[in-house]
PDB file of C-alpha atoms in Angstrom:
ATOM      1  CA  UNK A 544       0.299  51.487 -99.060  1.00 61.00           C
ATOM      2  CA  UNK A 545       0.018  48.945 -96.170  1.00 66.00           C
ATOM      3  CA  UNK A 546       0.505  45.262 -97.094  1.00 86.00           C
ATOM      4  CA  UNK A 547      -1.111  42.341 -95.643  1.00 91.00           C
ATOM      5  CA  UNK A 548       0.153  38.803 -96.753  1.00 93.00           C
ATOM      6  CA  UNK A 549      -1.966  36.205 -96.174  1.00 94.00           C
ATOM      7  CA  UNK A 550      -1.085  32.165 -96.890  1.00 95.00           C
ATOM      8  CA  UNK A 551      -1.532  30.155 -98.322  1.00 96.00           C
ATOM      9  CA  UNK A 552      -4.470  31.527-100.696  1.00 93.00           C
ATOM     10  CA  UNK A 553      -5.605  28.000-101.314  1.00 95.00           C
ATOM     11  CA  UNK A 554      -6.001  24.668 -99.359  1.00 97.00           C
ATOM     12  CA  UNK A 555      -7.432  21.383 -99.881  1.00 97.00           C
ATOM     13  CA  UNK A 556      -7.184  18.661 -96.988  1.00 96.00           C
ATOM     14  CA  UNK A 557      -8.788  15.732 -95.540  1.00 96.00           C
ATOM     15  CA  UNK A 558     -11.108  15.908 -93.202  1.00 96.00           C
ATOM     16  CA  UNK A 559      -9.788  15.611 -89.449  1.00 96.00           C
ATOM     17  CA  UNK A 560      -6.332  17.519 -90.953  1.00 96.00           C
ATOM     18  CA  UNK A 561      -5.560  20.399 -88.842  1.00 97.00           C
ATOM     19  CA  UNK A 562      -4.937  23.565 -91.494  1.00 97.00           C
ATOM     20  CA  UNK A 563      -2.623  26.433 -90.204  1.00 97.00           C
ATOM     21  CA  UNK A 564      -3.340  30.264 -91.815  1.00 97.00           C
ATOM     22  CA  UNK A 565      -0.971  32.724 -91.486  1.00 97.00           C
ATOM     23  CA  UNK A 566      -1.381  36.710 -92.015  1.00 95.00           C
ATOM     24  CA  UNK A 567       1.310  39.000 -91.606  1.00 95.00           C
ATOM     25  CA  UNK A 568       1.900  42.664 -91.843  1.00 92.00           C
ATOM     26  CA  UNK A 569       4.350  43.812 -94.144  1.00 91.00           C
ATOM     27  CA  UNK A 570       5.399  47.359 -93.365  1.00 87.00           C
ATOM     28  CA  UNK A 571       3.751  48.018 -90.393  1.00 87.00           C
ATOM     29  CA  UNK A 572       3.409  46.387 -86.720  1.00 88.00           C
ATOM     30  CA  UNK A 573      -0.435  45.416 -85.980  1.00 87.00           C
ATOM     31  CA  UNK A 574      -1.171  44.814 -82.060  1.00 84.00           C
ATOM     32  CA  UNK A 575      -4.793  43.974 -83.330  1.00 90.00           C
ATOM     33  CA  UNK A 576      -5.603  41.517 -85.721  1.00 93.00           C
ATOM     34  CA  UNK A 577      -8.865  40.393 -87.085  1.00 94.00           C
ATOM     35  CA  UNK A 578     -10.046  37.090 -88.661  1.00 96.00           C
ATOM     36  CA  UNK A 579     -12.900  37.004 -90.660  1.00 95.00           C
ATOM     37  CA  UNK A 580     -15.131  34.037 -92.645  1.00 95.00           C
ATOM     38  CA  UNK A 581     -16.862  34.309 -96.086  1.00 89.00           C
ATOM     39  CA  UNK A 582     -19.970  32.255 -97.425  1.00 82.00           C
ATOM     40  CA  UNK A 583     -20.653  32.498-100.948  1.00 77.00           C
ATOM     41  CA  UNK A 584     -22.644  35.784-101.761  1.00 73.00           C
ATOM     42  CA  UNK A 585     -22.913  36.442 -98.114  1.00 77.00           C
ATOM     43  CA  UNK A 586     -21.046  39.172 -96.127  1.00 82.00           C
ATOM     44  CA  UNK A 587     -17.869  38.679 -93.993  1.00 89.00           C
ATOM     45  CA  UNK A 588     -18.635  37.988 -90.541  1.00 92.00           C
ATOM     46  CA  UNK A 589     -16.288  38.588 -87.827  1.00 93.00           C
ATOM     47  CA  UNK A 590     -14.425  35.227 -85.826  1.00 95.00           C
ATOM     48  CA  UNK A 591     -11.929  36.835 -83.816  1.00 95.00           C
ATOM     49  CA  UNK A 592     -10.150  39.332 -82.676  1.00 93.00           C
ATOM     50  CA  UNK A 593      -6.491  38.646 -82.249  1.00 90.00           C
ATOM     51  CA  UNK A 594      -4.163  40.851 -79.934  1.00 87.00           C
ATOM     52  CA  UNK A 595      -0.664  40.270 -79.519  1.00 84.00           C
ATOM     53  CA  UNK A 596       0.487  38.799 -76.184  1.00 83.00           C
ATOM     54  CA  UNK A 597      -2.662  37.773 -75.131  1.00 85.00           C
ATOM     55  CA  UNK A 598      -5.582  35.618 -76.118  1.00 88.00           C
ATOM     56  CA  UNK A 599      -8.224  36.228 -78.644  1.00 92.00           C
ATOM     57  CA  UNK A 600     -11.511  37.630 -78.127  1.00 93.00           C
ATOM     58  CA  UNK A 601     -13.972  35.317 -80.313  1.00 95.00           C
ATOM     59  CA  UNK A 602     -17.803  36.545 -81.611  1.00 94.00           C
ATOM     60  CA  UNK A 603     -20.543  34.441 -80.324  1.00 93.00           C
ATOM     61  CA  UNK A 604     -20.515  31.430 -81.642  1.00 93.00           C
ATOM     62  CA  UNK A 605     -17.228  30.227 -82.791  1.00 95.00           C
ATOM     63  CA  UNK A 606     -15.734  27.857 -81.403  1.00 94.00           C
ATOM     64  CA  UNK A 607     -12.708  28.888 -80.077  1.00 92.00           C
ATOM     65  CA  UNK A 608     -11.004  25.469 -79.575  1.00 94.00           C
ATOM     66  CA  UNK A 609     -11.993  24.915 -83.277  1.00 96.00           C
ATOM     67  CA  UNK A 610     -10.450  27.940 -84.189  1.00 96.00           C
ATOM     68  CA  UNK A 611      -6.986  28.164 -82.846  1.00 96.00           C
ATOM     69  CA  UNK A 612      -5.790  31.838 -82.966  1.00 94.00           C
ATOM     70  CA  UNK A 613      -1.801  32.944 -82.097  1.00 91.00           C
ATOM     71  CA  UNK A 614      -1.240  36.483 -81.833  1.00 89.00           C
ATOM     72  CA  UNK A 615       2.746  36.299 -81.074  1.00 82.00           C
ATOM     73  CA  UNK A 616       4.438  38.996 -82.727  1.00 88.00           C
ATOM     74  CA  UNK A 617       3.328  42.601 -83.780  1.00 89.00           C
ATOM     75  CA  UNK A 618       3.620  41.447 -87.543  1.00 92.00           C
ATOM     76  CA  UNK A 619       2.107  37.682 -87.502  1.00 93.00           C
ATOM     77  CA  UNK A 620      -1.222  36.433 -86.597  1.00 94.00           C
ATOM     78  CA  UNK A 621      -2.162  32.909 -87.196  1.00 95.00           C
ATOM     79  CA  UNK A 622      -5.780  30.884 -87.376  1.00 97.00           C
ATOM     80  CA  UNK A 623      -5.594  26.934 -87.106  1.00 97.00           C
ATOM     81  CA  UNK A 624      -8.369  25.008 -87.797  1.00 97.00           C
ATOM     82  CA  UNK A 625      -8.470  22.147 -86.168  1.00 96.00           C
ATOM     83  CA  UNK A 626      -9.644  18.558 -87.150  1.00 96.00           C
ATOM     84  CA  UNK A 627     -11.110  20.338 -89.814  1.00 96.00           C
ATOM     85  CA  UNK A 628     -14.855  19.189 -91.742  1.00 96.00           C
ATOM     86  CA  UNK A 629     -16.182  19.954 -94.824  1.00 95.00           C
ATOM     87  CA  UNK A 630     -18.767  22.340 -93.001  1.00 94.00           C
ATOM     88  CA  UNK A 631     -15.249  24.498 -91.931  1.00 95.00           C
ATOM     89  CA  UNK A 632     -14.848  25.049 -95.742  1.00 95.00           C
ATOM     90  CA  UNK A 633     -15.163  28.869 -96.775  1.00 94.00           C
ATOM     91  CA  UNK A 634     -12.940  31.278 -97.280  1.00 93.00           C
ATOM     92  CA  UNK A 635     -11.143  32.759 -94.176  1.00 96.00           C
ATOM     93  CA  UNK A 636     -10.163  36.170 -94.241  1.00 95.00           C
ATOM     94  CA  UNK A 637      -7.270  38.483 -91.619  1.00 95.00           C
ATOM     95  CA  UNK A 638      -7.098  42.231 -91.237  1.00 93.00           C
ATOM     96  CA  UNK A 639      -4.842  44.318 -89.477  1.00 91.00           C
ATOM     97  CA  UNK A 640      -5.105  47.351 -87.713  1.00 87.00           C
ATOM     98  CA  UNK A 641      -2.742  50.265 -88.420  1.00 78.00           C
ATOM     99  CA  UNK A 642      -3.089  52.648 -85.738  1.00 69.00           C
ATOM    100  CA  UNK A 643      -6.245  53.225 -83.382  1.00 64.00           C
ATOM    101  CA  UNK A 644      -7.311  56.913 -84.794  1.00 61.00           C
ATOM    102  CA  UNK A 645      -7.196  56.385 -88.481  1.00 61.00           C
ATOM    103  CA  UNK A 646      -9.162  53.257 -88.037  1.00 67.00           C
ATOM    104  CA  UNK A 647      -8.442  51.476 -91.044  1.00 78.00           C
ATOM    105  CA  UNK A 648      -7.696  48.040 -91.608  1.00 85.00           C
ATOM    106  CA  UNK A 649      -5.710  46.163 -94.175  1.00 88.00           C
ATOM    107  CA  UNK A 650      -6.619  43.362 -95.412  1.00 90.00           C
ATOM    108  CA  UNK A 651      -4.865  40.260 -97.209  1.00 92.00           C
ATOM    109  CA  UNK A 652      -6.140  38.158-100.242  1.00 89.00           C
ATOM    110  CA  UNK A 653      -8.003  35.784 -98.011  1.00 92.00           C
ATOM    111  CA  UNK A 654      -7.468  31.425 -98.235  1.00 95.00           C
ATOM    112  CA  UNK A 655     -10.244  29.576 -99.600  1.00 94.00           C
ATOM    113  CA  UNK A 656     -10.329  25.868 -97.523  1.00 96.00           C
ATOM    114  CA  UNK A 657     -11.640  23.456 -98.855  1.00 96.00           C
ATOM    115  CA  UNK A 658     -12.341  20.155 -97.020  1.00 96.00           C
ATOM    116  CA  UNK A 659     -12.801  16.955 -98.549  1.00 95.00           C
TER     117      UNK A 659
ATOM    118  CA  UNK B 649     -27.339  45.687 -82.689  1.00 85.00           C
ATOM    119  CA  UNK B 650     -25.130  47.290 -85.644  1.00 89.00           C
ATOM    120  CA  UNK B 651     -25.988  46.120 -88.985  1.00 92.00           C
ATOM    121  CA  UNK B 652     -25.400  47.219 -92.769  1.00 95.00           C
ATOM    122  CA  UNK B 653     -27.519  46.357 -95.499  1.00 95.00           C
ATOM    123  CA  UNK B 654     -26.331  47.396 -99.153  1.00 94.00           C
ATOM    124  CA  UNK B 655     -27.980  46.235-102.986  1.00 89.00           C
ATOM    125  CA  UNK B 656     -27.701  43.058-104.452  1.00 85.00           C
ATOM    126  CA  UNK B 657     -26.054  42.497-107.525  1.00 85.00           C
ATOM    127  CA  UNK B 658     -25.099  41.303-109.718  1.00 93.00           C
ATOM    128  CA  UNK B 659     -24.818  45.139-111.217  1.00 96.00           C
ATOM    129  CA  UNK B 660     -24.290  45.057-115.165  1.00 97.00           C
ATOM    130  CA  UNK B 661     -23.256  48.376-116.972  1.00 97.00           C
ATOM    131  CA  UNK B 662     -21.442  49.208-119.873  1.00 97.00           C
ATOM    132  CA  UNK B 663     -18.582  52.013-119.908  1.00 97.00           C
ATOM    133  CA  UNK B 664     -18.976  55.382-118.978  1.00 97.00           C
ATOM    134  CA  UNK B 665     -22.703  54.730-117.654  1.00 97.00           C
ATOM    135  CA  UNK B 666     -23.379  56.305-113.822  1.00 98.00           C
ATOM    136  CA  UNK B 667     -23.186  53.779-111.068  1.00 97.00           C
ATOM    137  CA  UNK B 668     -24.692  53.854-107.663  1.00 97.00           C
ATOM    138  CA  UNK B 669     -24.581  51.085-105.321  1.00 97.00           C
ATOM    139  CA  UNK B 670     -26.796  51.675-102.217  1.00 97.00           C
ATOM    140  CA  UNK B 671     -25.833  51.601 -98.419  1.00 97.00           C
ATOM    141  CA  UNK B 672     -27.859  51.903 -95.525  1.00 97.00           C
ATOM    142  CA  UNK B 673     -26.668  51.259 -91.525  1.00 96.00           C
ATOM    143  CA  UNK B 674     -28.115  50.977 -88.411  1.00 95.00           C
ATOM    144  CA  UNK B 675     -26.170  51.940 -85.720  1.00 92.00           C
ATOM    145  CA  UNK B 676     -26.123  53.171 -82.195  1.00 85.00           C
ATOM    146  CA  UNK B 677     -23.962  56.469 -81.771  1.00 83.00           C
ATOM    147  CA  UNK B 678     -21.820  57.803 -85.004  1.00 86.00           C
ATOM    148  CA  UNK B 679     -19.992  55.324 -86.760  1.00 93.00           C
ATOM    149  CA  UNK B 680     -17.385  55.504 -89.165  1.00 93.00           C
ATOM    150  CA  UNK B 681     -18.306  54.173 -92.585  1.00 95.00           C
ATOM    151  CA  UNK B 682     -16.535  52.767 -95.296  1.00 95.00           C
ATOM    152  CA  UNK B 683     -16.679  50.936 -98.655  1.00 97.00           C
ATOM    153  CA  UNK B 684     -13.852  48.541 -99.905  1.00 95.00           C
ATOM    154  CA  UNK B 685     -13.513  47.400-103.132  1.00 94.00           C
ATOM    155  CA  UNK B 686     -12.372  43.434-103.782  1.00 90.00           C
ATOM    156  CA  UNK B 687     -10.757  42.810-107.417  1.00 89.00           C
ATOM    157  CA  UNK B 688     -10.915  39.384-108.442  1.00 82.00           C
ATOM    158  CA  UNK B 689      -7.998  36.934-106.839  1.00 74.00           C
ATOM    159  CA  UNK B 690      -7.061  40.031-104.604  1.00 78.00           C
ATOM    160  CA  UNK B 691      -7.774  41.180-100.789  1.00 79.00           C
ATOM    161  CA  UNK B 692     -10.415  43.835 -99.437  1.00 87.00           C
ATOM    162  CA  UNK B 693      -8.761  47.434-100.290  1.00 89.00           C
ATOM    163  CA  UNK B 694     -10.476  50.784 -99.024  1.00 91.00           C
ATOM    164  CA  UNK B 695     -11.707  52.498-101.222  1.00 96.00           C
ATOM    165  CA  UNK B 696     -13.631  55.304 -99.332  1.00 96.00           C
ATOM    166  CA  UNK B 697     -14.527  56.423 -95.602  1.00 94.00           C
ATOM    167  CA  UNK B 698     -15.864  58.953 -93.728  1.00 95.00           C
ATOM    168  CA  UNK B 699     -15.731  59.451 -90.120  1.00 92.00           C
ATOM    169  CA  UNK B 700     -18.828  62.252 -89.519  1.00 92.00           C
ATOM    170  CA  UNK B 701     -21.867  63.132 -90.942  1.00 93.00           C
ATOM    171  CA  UNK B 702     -22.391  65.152 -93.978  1.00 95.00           C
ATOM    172  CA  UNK B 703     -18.370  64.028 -94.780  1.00 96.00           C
ATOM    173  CA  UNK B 704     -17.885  63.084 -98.584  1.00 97.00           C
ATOM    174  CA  UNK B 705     -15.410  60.446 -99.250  1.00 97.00           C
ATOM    175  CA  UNK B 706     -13.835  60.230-102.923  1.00 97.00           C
ATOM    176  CA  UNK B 707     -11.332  58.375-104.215  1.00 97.00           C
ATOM    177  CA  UNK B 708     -10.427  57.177-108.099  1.00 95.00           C
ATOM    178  CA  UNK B 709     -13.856  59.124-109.078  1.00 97.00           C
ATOM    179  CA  UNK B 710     -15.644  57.163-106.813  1.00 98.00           C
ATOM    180  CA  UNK B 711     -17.889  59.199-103.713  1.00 98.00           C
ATOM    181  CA  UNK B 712     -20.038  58.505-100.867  1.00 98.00           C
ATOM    182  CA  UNK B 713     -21.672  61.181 -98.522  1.00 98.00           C
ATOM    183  CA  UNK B 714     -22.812  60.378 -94.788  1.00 97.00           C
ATOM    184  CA  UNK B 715     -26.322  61.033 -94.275  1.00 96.00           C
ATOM    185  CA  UNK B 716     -27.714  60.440 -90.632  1.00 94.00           C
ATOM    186  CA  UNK B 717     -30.711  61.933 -91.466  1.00 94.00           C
ATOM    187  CA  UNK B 718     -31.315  58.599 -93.697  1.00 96.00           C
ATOM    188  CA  UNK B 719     -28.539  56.602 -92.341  1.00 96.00           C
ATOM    189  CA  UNK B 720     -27.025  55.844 -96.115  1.00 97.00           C
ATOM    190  CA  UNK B 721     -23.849  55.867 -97.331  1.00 98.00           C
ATOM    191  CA  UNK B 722     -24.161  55.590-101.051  1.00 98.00           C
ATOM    192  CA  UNK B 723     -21.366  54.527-103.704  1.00 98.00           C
ATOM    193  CA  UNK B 724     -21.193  56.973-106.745  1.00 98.00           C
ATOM    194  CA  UNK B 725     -18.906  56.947-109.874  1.00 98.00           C
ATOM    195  CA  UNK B 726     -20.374  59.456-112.595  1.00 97.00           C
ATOM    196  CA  UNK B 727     -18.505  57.184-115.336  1.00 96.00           C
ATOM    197  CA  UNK B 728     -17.263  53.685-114.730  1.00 97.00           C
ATOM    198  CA  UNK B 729     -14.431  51.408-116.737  1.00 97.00           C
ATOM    199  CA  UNK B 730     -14.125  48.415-117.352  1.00 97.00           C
ATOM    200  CA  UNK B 731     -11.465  48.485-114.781  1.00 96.00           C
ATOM    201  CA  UNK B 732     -13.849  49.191-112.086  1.00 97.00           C
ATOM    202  CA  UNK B 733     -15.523  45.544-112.516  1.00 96.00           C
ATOM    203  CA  UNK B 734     -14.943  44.030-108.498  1.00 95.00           C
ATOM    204  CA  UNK B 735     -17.278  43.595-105.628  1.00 93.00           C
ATOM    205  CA  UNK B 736     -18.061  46.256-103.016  1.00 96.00           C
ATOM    206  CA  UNK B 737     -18.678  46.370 -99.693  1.00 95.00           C
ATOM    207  CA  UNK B 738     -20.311  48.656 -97.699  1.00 97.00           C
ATOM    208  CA  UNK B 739     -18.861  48.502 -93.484  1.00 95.00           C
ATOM    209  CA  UNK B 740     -19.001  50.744 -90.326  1.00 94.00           C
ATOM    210  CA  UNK B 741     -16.919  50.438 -87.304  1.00 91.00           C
ATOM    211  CA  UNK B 742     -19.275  51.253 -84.402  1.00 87.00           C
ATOM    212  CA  UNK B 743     -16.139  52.737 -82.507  1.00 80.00           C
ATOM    213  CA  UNK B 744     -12.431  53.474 -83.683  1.00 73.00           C
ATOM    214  CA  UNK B 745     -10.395  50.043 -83.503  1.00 71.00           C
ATOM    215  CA  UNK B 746     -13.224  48.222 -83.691  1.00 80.00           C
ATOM    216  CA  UNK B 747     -14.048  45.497 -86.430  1.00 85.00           C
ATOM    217  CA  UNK B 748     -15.727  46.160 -89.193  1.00 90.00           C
ATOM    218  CA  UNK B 749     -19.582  45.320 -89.861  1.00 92.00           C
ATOM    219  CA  UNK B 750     -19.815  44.709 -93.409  1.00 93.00           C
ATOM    220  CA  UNK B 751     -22.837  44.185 -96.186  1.00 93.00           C
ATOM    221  CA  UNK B 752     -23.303  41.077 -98.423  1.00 91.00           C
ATOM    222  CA  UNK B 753     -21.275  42.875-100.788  1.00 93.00           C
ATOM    223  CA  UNK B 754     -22.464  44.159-104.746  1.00 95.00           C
ATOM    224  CA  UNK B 755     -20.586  43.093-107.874  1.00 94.00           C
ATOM    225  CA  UNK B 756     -20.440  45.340-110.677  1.00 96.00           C
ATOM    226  CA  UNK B 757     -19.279  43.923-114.203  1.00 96.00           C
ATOM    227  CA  UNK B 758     -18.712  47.103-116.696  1.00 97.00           C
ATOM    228  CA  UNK B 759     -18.366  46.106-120.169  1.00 96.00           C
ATOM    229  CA  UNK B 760     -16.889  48.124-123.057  1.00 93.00           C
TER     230      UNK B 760
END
């Protein structure tokens, strides 16, 4: 099946750090890429939505200069977080899209930030 | 707006007992529906979908029917394993290509 890789799986910085994430698709080219956020026991709520060659569209309420997000190949979406607090800790989650109709998405393992 | 609400866990069952994990949406128009399954250290993986009502989706023994008439989308497996211990999330895409609106997610813990 479909691979997503997502990295690193695990990060711990300082606060004010910027933190780079990076999600790739293996075996397949994704123009749409999605980046999601996880609070404990709560559901994944949708950030972004990353298309390549042009600029994200973020939900209501991110902050998109927080929240850097590069869409510059078909296989590699990144999420930076920038000057990052320990409120920004949680664990950050990509999809991609593999083809319009089927409307599935694969997702990678996710990166759990943590922010000291 | 779009919304999905699905049980709480934690769900606790030993082998071979009959699980059901329920789903319900709220949606404008027909979504697609879907339920992924997240083993632990591992990323979202679908398990199940269906793209109309009154479809059945089944996969590894699992099924879920769409019902509009109750807007549910229900997780079945007749006999779980120990194997089957993850979380689960219930999620619709309001239109193809769209994100995915997903519950709070149930975890299930089967022991032998």
């Amino acid at each position: 099946g479909a691979v997503v890789s997502q990295h690193p799986s695990r990060v711990i910085c300082k606060s004010g750090t910027s933190v780079k994430i990076e999600c790739r698709s293996l075996d397949f080219q994704a123009t749409t890429m999605f980046w999601y956020r996880q609070f404990p026991k709560q559901s994944l709520m949708l950030m972004a939505t990353s298309n390549e060659g042009s600029k994200a569209t973020y939900e209501q309420g991110v902050e998109k200069d927080k929240f850097l997000i590069n869409h510059a190949s078909l296989t590699l979406s990144t999420l930076t977080v920038t000057s990052a607090h320990p409120e920004d800790s949680s664990f950050y989650i990509c999809s991609a899209r593999r083809g319009v109709a089927k409307n599935i998405q694969y997702f990678g393992a996710g990166t759990r930030l943590s922010v000291l | 707006g779009n919304s999905v609400t699905q049980m709480e866990g934690p769900v606790t069952l030993s082998e071979e007992a009959f699980l059901t994990i329920n789903c319900t949406y709220t949606a404008t128009g027909y979504p697609s529906l879907f339920w992924y399954v997240q083993y632990p250290g591992e990323g979202l993986q679908l398990l199940l979908k269906a793209t109309k009502a009154d479809d059945k989706g089944s996969n590894k023994g699992f099924e879920a029917t769409y019902r509009k008439e109750t807007t549910s989308f229900h997780l079945e497996k007749g006999s779980v394993q120990v194997s089957d211990s993850a979380v689960y999330f219930c999620a619709l895409s309001a239109q193809a290509g769209t994100a995915l609106i997903f519950g709070k997610g149930t975890t299930l813990s089967v022991s032998s």
